[in-house]
Amino acid sequence: MNVLNDVLFEAFANASDNVYIYVCDMRDDESRWSKNAIDYFDMPSEYMKNAGMIWLDKIHPQDRDIYLKDIDAVFSGKTNQHNCQYRALNKYGDYIWLECRGSVIQDDDGQPLYFAGMMTRISAQNKYDPLTNLLTVHELYKSDFGKEGIILLLGFDAFRKIINNYGYTFGDMILKEFALQIIKMISSEKVFRFNGDQFIIICEDYTQQQAKEIFYQIKKMVKNIGKHMEPAVTLNITAGAVRYPDNGSTKEELLSNLEHSLEHAKTKHRGEIIFFSQDIARLHLRTLNIKEALTKSIQRNFENFELYYQPIVNQYDKTIVGCEALLRWHTATKQVSPIEFIKLLEESGEIRLVGNWVMEQVMKQAQIFQKQYPTLKINFNVSYMQFEDRQFIKNIIEKANEYQVDKSLIVIELTESCHVENIPRLSKIFEYLREEGFKIALDDFGTAYASLNLLKNLPADYIKIDQSLVKEISLTHNQKDMIIIDSLTELSHRLDFECIIEGVENQEVEQALLHVNAPYFQGYCYAKPLPCEEFEKLLKK
C-alpha cells in the first residue's frame, strides 16, 4: 500500500481548515502534505522531496533551533515522537503559532518506515492549555500587560532528562502540579504555558526586587514538588526577565528578549533569574552570526573546519604512542573556541553532519599514518548524541573498511559522559564496535556523578582522567586531587582499563604524576594541539 496516496490521508486532510496533515516516507525522504497546508503556507507542491528543509525556511528564525532539535531526535532514532510549538510564515506574510505532533511508524525489524503527523494552529485551539489549565500562548498575545512591570519566563532545568528517565506521563504530572501550585501564588490570569516546560508570568507594577523575590519563592515551591513526587526527583528552574516598556516597544520584541534572557541564564547562571541587558542582546547576536557562519561552512564542503592533533605519550620513555584528533573552526577573521561552536552544532543538530566529516577525516589520516607509523593510535571524540544515531555507527565501520585502516588503532572517545541517558543501549553499541575491532575510551572521567556507573556498565578499553583534576597538582599541594587520581587509576587498573591522564601541562605536574599507575600522558608539556603538518614534523623527530 502506498501510504502517500492512501484514502485515509485524503479523509484526514479534509477534516479541518486549521489542521494540516503530512506523511513522509523515511526511506527516500518523499513527503505528501495536505492541500490546505500547501495553500496556507505557500509550499511548492503537495508531493515533495526534502520537505523538512523546505519547511525550515518557513519557520521563524528564533524558533528554528527548537524545531531542528526535536526533529533531529526523531530522524536520528532517539525518539519516535515529535512534539513542539513554533511560529511559521503563512502566505499573507504573518508568523502564526503551530503545535506540531508526529510519530514514526516502524517495520517488523524496528526500522523507520514513515513519519506522519499533524500541525494545528494554536490560534484555533481552546483558551486554556488542556494539560495545565493555564492560559495558552495565543491568549498571551491578546492579554494586556499593563503600563509597566516585569515579565518572567520560567524554564525547568534538565526536564528532558527527567522525561527520558521516567516517561512523559511523569513529566506531565510535574507540570500539572506546578500549575496547581503557581496559581495559589499568582493570579491565574497572569500565568501562561509558553512552550513545553516553560511558563510566563506577567508581574504588573513589580519592581526588580519584587520579581526576584517571587522567583525564589517559586524555586522553593518547585523543589518541594520534586521531593513529593513518587519517585522523588531533584527539580530546579531558571528564569529570564524583561522590564516593560523599557526592554521592548512591542509584545514580539519583549518576548524575543525574554527568550534571549532565559537562554543566557540557562547557559551561564542555571538556577538563577537574569534580567535582559544590551550585553545579552550582543551575545545573542554574536551567537546568531556564529550559527549562520557554521551553516555556511558546512554547506561549502566544511570550509574552515580543520583537525588538529595532540600527542599522547608513554610516560616512561616519552615516546609518542598516539594522538587525539581535535576539531577546530574559524570564521573569516578569528578562531572560535570548540567549547562554543560544538555546543551550537549540537543544539542545531548539525553535529551529525560535522561528526561524519570528522570521522572520515580521521580514517583518511589513519590510513596515511599507519603506513609510516604502524603502531600509532588515533583517538577522536564522539558525543552521546552521535552514538544514538544508528546511521553514524554504520558509517564508522564503512569508512574504516573503505580506507582499509587497522581498526585496533582507532580509539573512539565518548565525551560528556554525564549526558548518557540509556546505558544498556550504549553498552550494546560499544560491544558491537569493539567486536568490529575498534577501541573505546571514556573521556572526561572523574567529572560526573555517573562516572563510576559508566565504568561498571560500559565495555571500554581506556579511561581518560579529566584535566580538571590534574591542572593544579604539584608535589606540595592539592593532595586531595592526587588521592582521587591515585584511586581512579588504581581502580581502573584492577578493572583492566588503561589510563590516559589529560592536562599534563608542565614539568612540575608531570613530576607529581610519575608515581601514578597510568601509562599514558597528554598535555602541553609535550605539545599543544597542532595542525597535521606540524604534528607530522613532531613525529619525525
Coordinates of C-alpha atoms in Angstrom, one line a residue:
M1 CA 0.0 0.0 0.0
N2 CA 1.3 3.5 -0.9
V3 CA 0.7 5.5 2.3
L4 CA 1.2 8.8 0.4
N5 CA -1.8 8.0 -1.7
D6 CA -4.0 6.4 0.9
V7 CA -7.7 7.2 1.2
L8 CA -7.3 7.7 4.9
F9 CA -4.8 10.5 4.2
E10 CA -7.5 12.2 2.0
A11 CA -10.1 11.9 4.8
F12 CA -7.9 13.4 7.5
A13 CA -6.5 16.1 5.2
N14 CA -10.0 17.5 4.7
A15 CA -11.1 17.2 8.3
S16 CA -10.4 20.8 9.3
D17 CA -9.1 24.1 7.8
N18 CA -7.0 24.6 11.0
V19 CA -5.2 21.2 11.0
Y20 CA -2.5 20.3 8.5
I21 CA -1.6 16.7 7.7
Y22 CA 1.8 15.3 6.5
V23 CA 3.3 11.9 5.8
C24 CA 7.0 11.3 5.0
D25 CA 8.4 8.0 3.5
M26 CA 11.7 8.0 5.5
R27 CA 13.3 5.5 3.1
D28 CA 13.5 8.1 0.3
D29 CA 12.5 11.3 2.1
E30 CA 9.4 11.8 -0.1
S31 CA 6.5 13.6 1.6
R32 CA 2.9 14.4 1.0
W33 CA 1.3 17.4 2.6
S34 CA -2.4 18.2 2.8
K35 CA -3.7 20.7 0.2
N36 CA -4.8 23.2 2.8
A37 CA -1.2 23.3 4.2
I38 CA 0.2 23.8 0.6
D39 CA -2.2 26.7 0.1
Y40 CA -2.0 28.4 3.5
F41 CA 1.8 28.2 3.8
D42 CA 2.5 28.7 0.1
M43 CA 4.5 25.5 -0.2
P44 CA 5.8 24.4 -3.7
S45 CA 3.8 21.1 -4.1
E46 CA 1.6 18.5 -2.5
Y47 CA 4.4 15.9 -3.1
M48 CA 7.9 17.0 -2.1
K49 CA 11.4 15.7 -1.7
N50 CA 13.4 17.0 1.3
A51 CA 10.2 18.7 2.7
G52 CA 11.8 19.2 6.1
M53 CA 14.4 21.7 4.8
I54 CA 11.8 23.5 2.6
W55 CA 9.6 23.8 5.7
L56 CA 12.6 25.1 7.7
D57 CA 12.7 28.3 5.6
K58 CA 9.1 29.0 6.7
I59 CA 9.8 28.7 10.4
H60 CA 10.6 31.8 12.4
P61 CA 14.4 32.2 12.7
Q62 CA 14.2 32.3 16.5
D63 CA 12.2 29.0 16.6
R64 CA 14.4 27.0 14.2
D65 CA 16.7 25.6 16.9
I66 CA 13.6 24.2 18.8
Y67 CA 12.3 22.6 15.6
L68 CA 15.7 21.2 14.5
K69 CA 16.5 19.8 17.9
D70 CA 13.1 18.0 18.1
I71 CA 13.0 16.7 14.5
D72 CA 16.7 15.6 14.7
A73 CA 15.8 13.4 17.7
V74 CA 13.2 11.7 15.5
F75 CA 15.3 11.1 12.4
S76 CA 18.4 10.0 14.5
G77 CA 16.2 7.3 16.1
K78 CA 16.5 8.8 19.6
T79 CA 12.7 9.1 19.9
N80 CA 9.7 8.1 17.9
Q81 CA 7.6 11.2 18.9
H82 CA 7.8 14.7 17.5
N83 CA 6.1 17.4 19.7
C84 CA 6.9 21.1 19.7
Q85 CA 5.5 24.6 19.2
Y86 CA 6.9 27.2 16.9
R87 CA 5.9 30.0 14.5
A88 CA 5.7 29.6 10.7
L89 CA 5.2 32.1 7.9
N90 CA 1.8 31.9 6.1
K91 CA 1.0 33.2 2.6
Y92 CA -0.1 36.5 4.0
G93 CA 3.4 37.2 5.4
D94 CA 2.4 36.6 9.1
Y95 CA 4.0 34.3 11.5
I96 CA 1.4 32.1 13.2
W97 CA 1.8 29.7 16.1
L98 CA 1.6 26.0 15.4
E99 CA 1.7 22.9 17.5
C100 CA 3.4 20.1 15.5
R101 CA 3.0 16.5 16.6
G102 CA 4.2 13.4 14.7
S103 CA 5.1 9.7 15.2
V104 CA 7.4 7.3 13.5
I105 CA 6.0 4.1 12.1
Q106 CA 8.5 1.2 12.1
D107 CA 8.6 -2.1 10.2
D108 CA 8.7 -5.5 11.9
D109 CA 12.5 -5.2 12.3
G110 CA 12.2 -1.9 14.1
Q111 CA 13.5 0.2 11.1
P112 CA 11.7 3.5 10.4
L113 CA 9.3 3.5 7.5
Y114 CA 7.0 6.5 7.8
F115 CA 6.9 9.7 9.7
A116 CA 3.3 11.1 10.0
G117 CA 1.6 13.8 11.9
M118 CA -0.3 17.0 12.0
M119 CA 0.2 20.7 12.7
T120 CA -2.6 22.6 14.5
R121 CA -2.9 26.3 14.5
I122 CA -2.7 27.3 18.2
S123 CA -5.0 30.3 17.5
A124 CA -7.7 27.8 16.7
Q125 CA -7.3 25.9 20.0
N126 CA -9.0 26.4 23.3
K127 CA -8.3 29.4 25.5
Y128 CA -6.8 27.1 28.2
D129 CA -4.0 24.6 27.9
P130 CA -5.6 21.1 28.2
L131 CA -2.8 19.7 30.4
T132 CA -2.3 22.5 32.9
N133 CA -5.5 24.6 32.5
L134 CA -3.3 27.7 32.3
L135 CA -3.8 30.3 29.6
T136 CA -2.3 29.4 26.2
V137 CA 0.3 31.3 24.2
H138 CA -2.4 32.7 22.0
E139 CA -4.1 34.3 25.0
L140 CA -0.7 35.8 26.0
Y141 CA -0.6 37.7 22.7
K142 CA -4.1 39.0 23.4
S143 CA -3.5 39.9 27.0
D144 CA -3.0 43.4 28.4
F145 CA 0.4 43.7 30.1
G146 CA -0.4 47.0 31.8
K147 CA 1.6 50.2 31.7
E148 CA 4.8 48.9 33.3
G149 CA 6.2 45.9 35.1
I150 CA 8.2 42.8 34.7
I151 CA 7.7 39.6 32.7
L152 CA 9.2 36.3 33.8
L153 CA 9.9 33.3 31.6
L154 CA 10.5 30.2 33.8
G155 CA 12.0 27.0 32.5
F156 CA 12.6 23.7 34.2
D157 CA 16.3 22.6 34.2
A158 CA 17.2 19.2 32.6
F159 CA 13.5 18.4 32.1
R160 CA 14.2 16.3 29.0
K161 CA 16.4 14.1 31.1
I162 CA 13.5 13.6 33.6
I163 CA 11.2 12.6 30.8
N164 CA 13.8 10.2 29.4
N165 CA 14.3 8.6 32.8
Y166 CA 10.7 8.5 34.0
G167 CA 8.5 9.0 30.9
Y168 CA 6.1 11.6 29.5
T169 CA 3.3 10.8 32.0
F170 CA 5.6 11.5 34.9
G171 CA 6.7 14.8 33.3
D172 CA 3.0 15.8 32.7
M173 CA 2.3 15.1 36.4
I174 CA 5.1 17.6 37.4
L175 CA 3.8 20.3 35.0
K176 CA 0.2 19.8 36.3
E177 CA 1.3 20.1 39.9
F178 CA 3.4 23.1 39.1
A179 CA 0.3 24.8 37.5
L180 CA -1.8 24.0 40.6
Q181 CA 0.8 25.5 42.9
I182 CA 1.6 28.5 40.9
I183 CA -2.0 29.8 40.7
K184 CA -2.0 29.7 44.5
M185 CA 0.8 32.3 44.5
I186 CA -0.2 34.4 41.4
S187 CA -3.5 35.2 39.7
S188 CA -4.3 32.6 37.1
E189 CA -4.9 35.4 34.6
K190 CA -1.2 36.4 34.8
V191 CA 0.3 32.9 34.2
F192 CA 0.6 31.3 30.8
R193 CA 2.0 28.0 29.5
F194 CA 4.5 29.2 26.9
N195 CA 6.3 26.2 25.4
G196 CA 6.8 22.7 26.8
D197 CA 8.2 23.1 30.3
Q198 CA 8.3 26.9 30.0
F199 CA 5.9 29.3 31.7
I200 CA 5.4 33.1 31.5
I201 CA 4.3 35.3 34.4
I202 CA 3.1 38.9 34.0
C203 CA 4.2 40.8 37.1
E204 CA 2.4 44.1 36.6
D205 CA 3.8 47.1 38.6
Y206 CA 6.5 44.8 40.1
T207 CA 10.0 46.2 40.9
Q208 CA 13.0 44.2 40.0
Q209 CA 13.5 43.2 43.7
Q210 CA 9.9 42.0 43.9
A211 CA 10.3 39.9 40.8
K212 CA 13.4 38.3 42.3
E213 CA 11.5 37.5 45.5
I214 CA 8.7 35.8 43.7
F215 CA 11.2 33.8 41.6
Y216 CA 12.9 32.4 44.7
Q217 CA 9.5 31.6 46.2
I218 CA 8.6 29.6 43.0
K219 CA 12.0 28.0 43.0
K220 CA 11.4 26.7 46.6
M221 CA 8.0 25.5 45.6
V222 CA 9.4 23.6 42.6
K223 CA 12.0 21.8 44.8
N224 CA 9.2 20.7 47.1
I225 CA 7.2 19.3 44.2
G226 CA 10.2 17.2 43.3
K227 CA 10.6 15.9 46.9
H228 CA 7.0 14.8 47.0
M229 CA 6.9 13.0 43.6
E230 CA 6.9 9.2 43.6
P231 CA 9.8 8.6 43.0
A232 CA 11.3 11.7 44.4
V233 CA 13.3 13.8 41.9
T234 CA 15.5 16.9 42.0
L235 CA 13.7 19.8 40.3
N236 CA 15.1 23.2 39.6
I237 CA 14.1 26.2 37.5
T238 CA 15.9 29.1 35.8
A239 CA 14.3 32.4 34.7
G240 CA 14.8 35.1 32.2
A241 CA 13.2 38.5 32.8
V242 CA 12.4 41.7 31.0
R243 CA 11.2 45.1 32.2
Y244 CA 8.4 46.7 30.1
P245 CA 8.2 49.0 28.4
D246 CA 12.0 49.6 28.8
N247 CA 13.0 46.3 27.1
G248 CA 10.7 46.4 24.1
S249 CA 8.0 48.5 22.4
T250 CA 6.0 45.6 21.1
K251 CA 5.0 42.2 22.6
E252 CA 7.0 40.4 19.9
E253 CA 10.2 42.4 20.9
L254 CA 9.6 41.8 24.6
L255 CA 9.0 38.1 24.2
S256 CA 12.0 37.8 22.0
N257 CA 14.3 39.5 24.5
L258 CA 12.7 37.4 27.3
E259 CA 13.7 34.2 25.5
H260 CA 17.3 35.5 25.0
S261 CA 17.4 36.2 28.7
L262 CA 16.4 32.7 29.6
E263 CA 18.8 31.2 27.1
H264 CA 21.6 33.2 28.6
A265 CA 20.6 32.3 32.2
K266 CA 20.5 28.6 31.3
T267 CA 23.9 28.8 29.7
K268 CA 25.7 30.9 32.3
H269 CA 23.6 31.1 35.5
R270 CA 21.5 28.0 35.8
G271 CA 19.1 28.2 38.7
E272 CA 19.1 32.0 38.8
I273 CA 16.9 34.8 37.4
I274 CA 18.7 37.0 34.8
F275 CA 17.3 40.3 33.6
F276 CA 17.7 41.3 29.9
S277 CA 20.5 43.7 29.1
Q278 CA 22.3 45.0 26.0
D279 CA 25.1 42.7 26.8
I280 CA 22.8 39.7 26.4
A281 CA 21.5 41.2 23.1
R282 CA 25.0 41.5 21.8
L283 CA 25.9 37.9 22.9
H284 CA 22.7 36.6 21.2
L285 CA 23.6 38.5 18.0
R286 CA 27.1 37.1 18.1
T287 CA 25.7 33.6 18.6
L288 CA 23.3 34.0 15.7
N289 CA 26.2 35.2 13.5
I290 CA 28.3 32.1 14.5
K291 CA 25.4 29.8 13.8
E292 CA 24.9 31.3 10.4
A293 CA 28.7 31.1 9.7
L294 CA 28.8 27.4 10.8
T295 CA 25.9 26.5 8.5
K296 CA 27.6 28.2 5.6
S297 CA 30.9 26.4 6.4
I298 CA 29.0 23.1 6.3
Q299 CA 27.3 23.9 3.1
R300 CA 30.6 24.9 1.5
N301 CA 32.0 21.4 2.0
F302 CA 33.1 22.0 5.6
E303 CA 35.2 25.1 4.8
N304 CA 37.1 26.5 7.7
F305 CA 36.9 23.2 9.7
E306 CA 40.2 21.5 10.4
L307 CA 41.6 18.7 12.6
Y308 CA 44.5 19.4 14.9
Y309 CA 46.4 16.6 16.6
Q310 CA 47.8 16.4 20.2
P311 CA 50.3 13.7 21.0
I312 CA 49.7 11.0 23.7
V313 CA 53.0 9.9 25.2
N314 CA 54.3 6.9 27.1
Q315 CA 55.0 8.4 30.5
Y316 CA 58.1 6.1 31.0
D317 CA 60.1 6.8 27.8
K318 CA 58.2 9.8 26.5
T319 CA 57.7 8.2 23.0
I320 CA 54.6 9.2 21.1
V321 CA 52.2 6.3 21.1
G322 CA 49.1 8.0 19.7
C323 CA 47.3 11.3 19.2
E324 CA 43.9 12.8 19.7
A325 CA 42.2 14.5 16.7
L326 CA 40.6 17.7 17.9
L327 CA 38.1 19.7 15.8
R328 CA 38.9 23.4 15.1
W329 CA 36.9 26.0 13.3
H330 CA 37.4 29.7 12.5
T331 CA 35.4 32.5 10.8
A332 CA 37.0 34.8 8.2
T333 CA 38.5 36.8 11.0
K334 CA 39.1 34.7 14.1
Q335 CA 39.3 31.3 15.7
V336 CA 36.3 30.3 17.7
S337 CA 36.5 28.1 20.8
P338 CA 35.5 24.5 20.4
I339 CA 33.5 24.8 23.7
E340 CA 31.4 27.4 22.0
F341 CA 30.9 26.1 18.4
I342 CA 30.5 22.4 19.3
K343 CA 27.6 23.3 21.7
L344 CA 25.9 25.3 18.9
L345 CA 26.3 22.4 16.5
E346 CA 24.7 20.0 19.0
E347 CA 21.8 22.4 19.6
S348 CA 21.1 22.8 15.9
G349 CA 21.6 19.1 15.1
E350 CA 24.4 19.9 12.6
I351 CA 26.8 17.9 14.8
R352 CA 25.6 14.9 12.9
L353 CA 27.0 16.3 9.6
V354 CA 30.2 17.6 11.2
G355 CA 30.7 14.4 13.2
N356 CA 30.6 12.3 10.0
W357 CA 33.1 14.7 8.3
V358 CA 35.4 14.4 11.4
M359 CA 35.2 10.6 11.4
E360 CA 36.0 10.4 7.7
Q361 CA 39.0 12.8 8.0
V362 CA 40.3 10.6 10.9
M363 CA 40.0 7.5 8.7
K364 CA 41.8 9.2 5.8
Q365 CA 44.6 10.4 8.1
A366 CA 44.8 7.0 9.9
Q367 CA 45.5 5.4 6.5
I368 CA 48.4 7.7 5.9
F369 CA 49.8 7.4 9.5
Q370 CA 49.6 3.6 9.6
K371 CA 51.8 3.3 6.5
Q372 CA 54.6 5.3 8.2
Y373 CA 53.9 4.6 11.9
P374 CA 52.3 1.1 12.1
T375 CA 51.5 1.3 15.8
L376 CA 50.3 4.9 16.1
K377 CA 46.8 5.2 17.5
I378 CA 44.3 8.0 16.7
N379 CA 41.7 9.0 19.1
F380 CA 38.6 11.0 18.1
N381 CA 35.6 12.3 20.1
V382 CA 32.1 11.2 19.6
S383 CA 29.2 12.7 21.7
Y384 CA 26.4 10.7 23.2
M385 CA 24.1 12.3 20.7
Q386 CA 26.1 10.9 17.8
F387 CA 26.2 7.4 19.4
E388 CA 22.4 7.5 19.5
D389 CA 22.4 7.8 15.7
R390 CA 22.3 4.3 14.2
Q391 CA 23.5 5.5 10.8
F392 CA 26.6 7.1 12.2
I393 CA 27.7 3.8 13.7
K394 CA 27.3 2.1 10.3
N395 CA 29.3 5.0 8.7
I396 CA 32.2 4.4 11.1
I397 CA 32.5 0.8 10.0
E398 CA 32.0 1.5 6.3
K399 CA 34.7 4.2 6.3
A400 CA 37.2 2.2 8.2
N401 CA 36.7 -0.6 5.6
E402 CA 36.8 1.8 2.7
Y403 CA 40.2 3.3 3.8
Q404 CA 41.5 -0.1 4.9
V405 CA 42.7 1.0 8.3
D406 CA 43.7 -1.2 11.3
K407 CA 40.6 -0.7 13.5
S408 CA 42.6 -1.6 16.6
L409 CA 44.5 1.6 16.2
I410 CA 41.3 3.7 16.1
V411 CA 40.1 4.9 19.6
I412 CA 36.6 6.3 19.8
E413 CA 36.2 8.6 22.8
L414 CA 32.8 9.1 24.5
T415 CA 32.6 12.8 25.5
E416 CA 30.3 14.4 28.1
S417 CA 29.6 11.1 29.8
C418 CA 27.3 12.8 32.3
H419 CA 24.7 13.1 29.5
V420 CA 24.3 9.4 29.0
E421 CA 20.6 8.5 29.4
N422 CA 20.4 4.9 28.2
I423 CA 23.4 3.0 29.5
P424 CA 22.2 -0.5 28.4
R425 CA 21.7 0.7 24.8
L426 CA 25.1 2.4 24.8
S427 CA 26.7 -0.7 26.2
K428 CA 25.4 -2.8 23.2
I429 CA 26.8 -0.2 20.8
F430 CA 30.2 -0.3 22.5
E431 CA 30.2 -4.1 22.4
Y432 CA 29.4 -4.0 18.7
L433 CA 32.2 -1.5 17.9
R434 CA 34.7 -3.5 19.9
E435 CA 33.7 -6.7 18.1
E436 CA 34.5 -4.9 14.9
G437 CA 38.0 -4.2 16.2
F438 CA 37.7 -0.6 17.4
K439 CA 38.9 0.6 20.9
I440 CA 36.7 2.6 23.2
A441 CA 37.7 5.3 25.7
L442 CA 35.6 7.1 28.3
D443 CA 36.6 10.8 28.2
D444 CA 36.4 13.5 30.9
F445 CA 36.4 10.7 33.5
G446 CA 36.0 11.8 37.2
T447 CA 33.9 14.9 36.5
A448 CA 30.4 13.5 36.7
Y449 CA 28.3 11.7 39.3
A450 CA 27.6 8.9 36.7
S451 CA 31.3 8.1 36.1
L452 CA 31.5 5.0 38.3
N453 CA 28.3 3.7 37.0
L454 CA 29.6 4.0 33.5
L455 CA 32.8 2.3 34.5
K456 CA 30.8 -0.6 35.9
N457 CA 28.4 -1.0 33.0
L458 CA 30.1 0.1 29.8
P459 CA 32.6 -2.1 28.0
A460 CA 35.7 0.1 27.2
D461 CA 39.5 -0.1 26.8
Y462 CA 40.7 3.3 28.2
I463 CA 39.6 5.9 30.6
K464 CA 40.9 9.5 30.3
I465 CA 41.3 11.3 33.7
D466 CA 39.9 14.8 33.2
Q467 CA 42.3 17.6 33.3
S468 CA 40.3 19.5 35.9
L469 CA 41.7 17.0 38.5
V470 CA 45.2 17.5 37.2
K471 CA 45.8 21.1 36.4
E472 CA 46.7 22.4 39.9
I473 CA 48.6 19.4 41.1
S474 CA 52.2 19.8 42.3
L475 CA 54.5 18.0 44.6
T476 CA 53.5 20.1 47.6
H477 CA 49.8 20.9 47.4
N478 CA 46.3 19.7 46.2
Q479 CA 46.8 16.4 47.8
K480 CA 43.1 15.7 47.7
D481 CA 43.2 15.7 43.9
M482 CA 46.2 13.5 44.0
I483 CA 44.4 11.0 46.2
I484 CA 41.4 11.0 43.8
I485 CA 43.7 10.4 40.8
D486 CA 45.6 7.6 42.6
S487 CA 42.3 5.9 43.5
L488 CA 40.8 6.3 40.0
T489 CA 43.9 4.9 38.3
E490 CA 44.2 2.0 40.7
L491 CA 40.5 1.2 40.3
S492 CA 40.8 1.3 36.5
H493 CA 43.9 -0.9 36.5
R494 CA 42.1 -3.5 38.6
L495 CA 39.2 -3.4 36.2
D496 CA 41.6 -3.9 33.2
F497 CA 41.2 -0.4 31.8
E498 CA 44.3 1.6 30.7
C499 CA 44.5 5.2 31.9
I500 CA 45.4 8.3 29.9
I501 CA 45.9 11.4 32.1
E502 CA 45.0 14.6 30.4
G503 CA 46.1 18.1 31.3
V504 CA 49.8 17.4 32.0
E505 CA 50.7 21.0 31.1
N506 CA 54.2 21.4 32.5
Q507 CA 57.1 19.5 34.1
E508 CA 56.0 20.3 37.6
V509 CA 52.7 18.4 37.0
E510 CA 54.5 15.7 35.2
Q511 CA 56.9 15.1 38.1
A512 CA 54.0 15.0 40.5
L513 CA 52.3 12.2 38.5
L514 CA 55.3 10.0 37.7
H515 CA 54.3 7.5 40.5
V516 CA 50.7 7.2 39.2
N517 CA 49.7 3.8 37.7
A518 CA 48.8 5.3 34.3
P519 CA 50.9 4.5 31.3
Y520 CA 49.9 7.5 29.1
F521 CA 50.1 11.3 29.5
Q522 CA 48.7 14.0 27.3
G523 CA 49.1 17.8 27.6
Y524 CA 51.0 21.0 26.7
C525 CA 54.1 19.6 28.5
Y526 CA 54.6 17.5 25.3
A527 CA 52.8 19.6 22.7
K528 CA 49.7 21.7 22.2
P529 CA 47.2 20.5 19.5
L530 CA 49.0 21.0 16.2
P531 CA 47.9 21.2 12.5
C532 CA 48.6 18.0 10.7
E533 CA 51.8 19.1 9.0
E534 CA 53.3 20.3 12.3
F535 CA 52.3 17.1 14.1
E536 CA 54.0 15.0 11.4
K537 CA 57.2 17.0 11.9
L538 CA 57.0 16.2 15.6
L539 CA 56.5 12.5 14.8
K540 CA 59.6 12.5 12.6
K541 CA 61.7 13.9 15.4

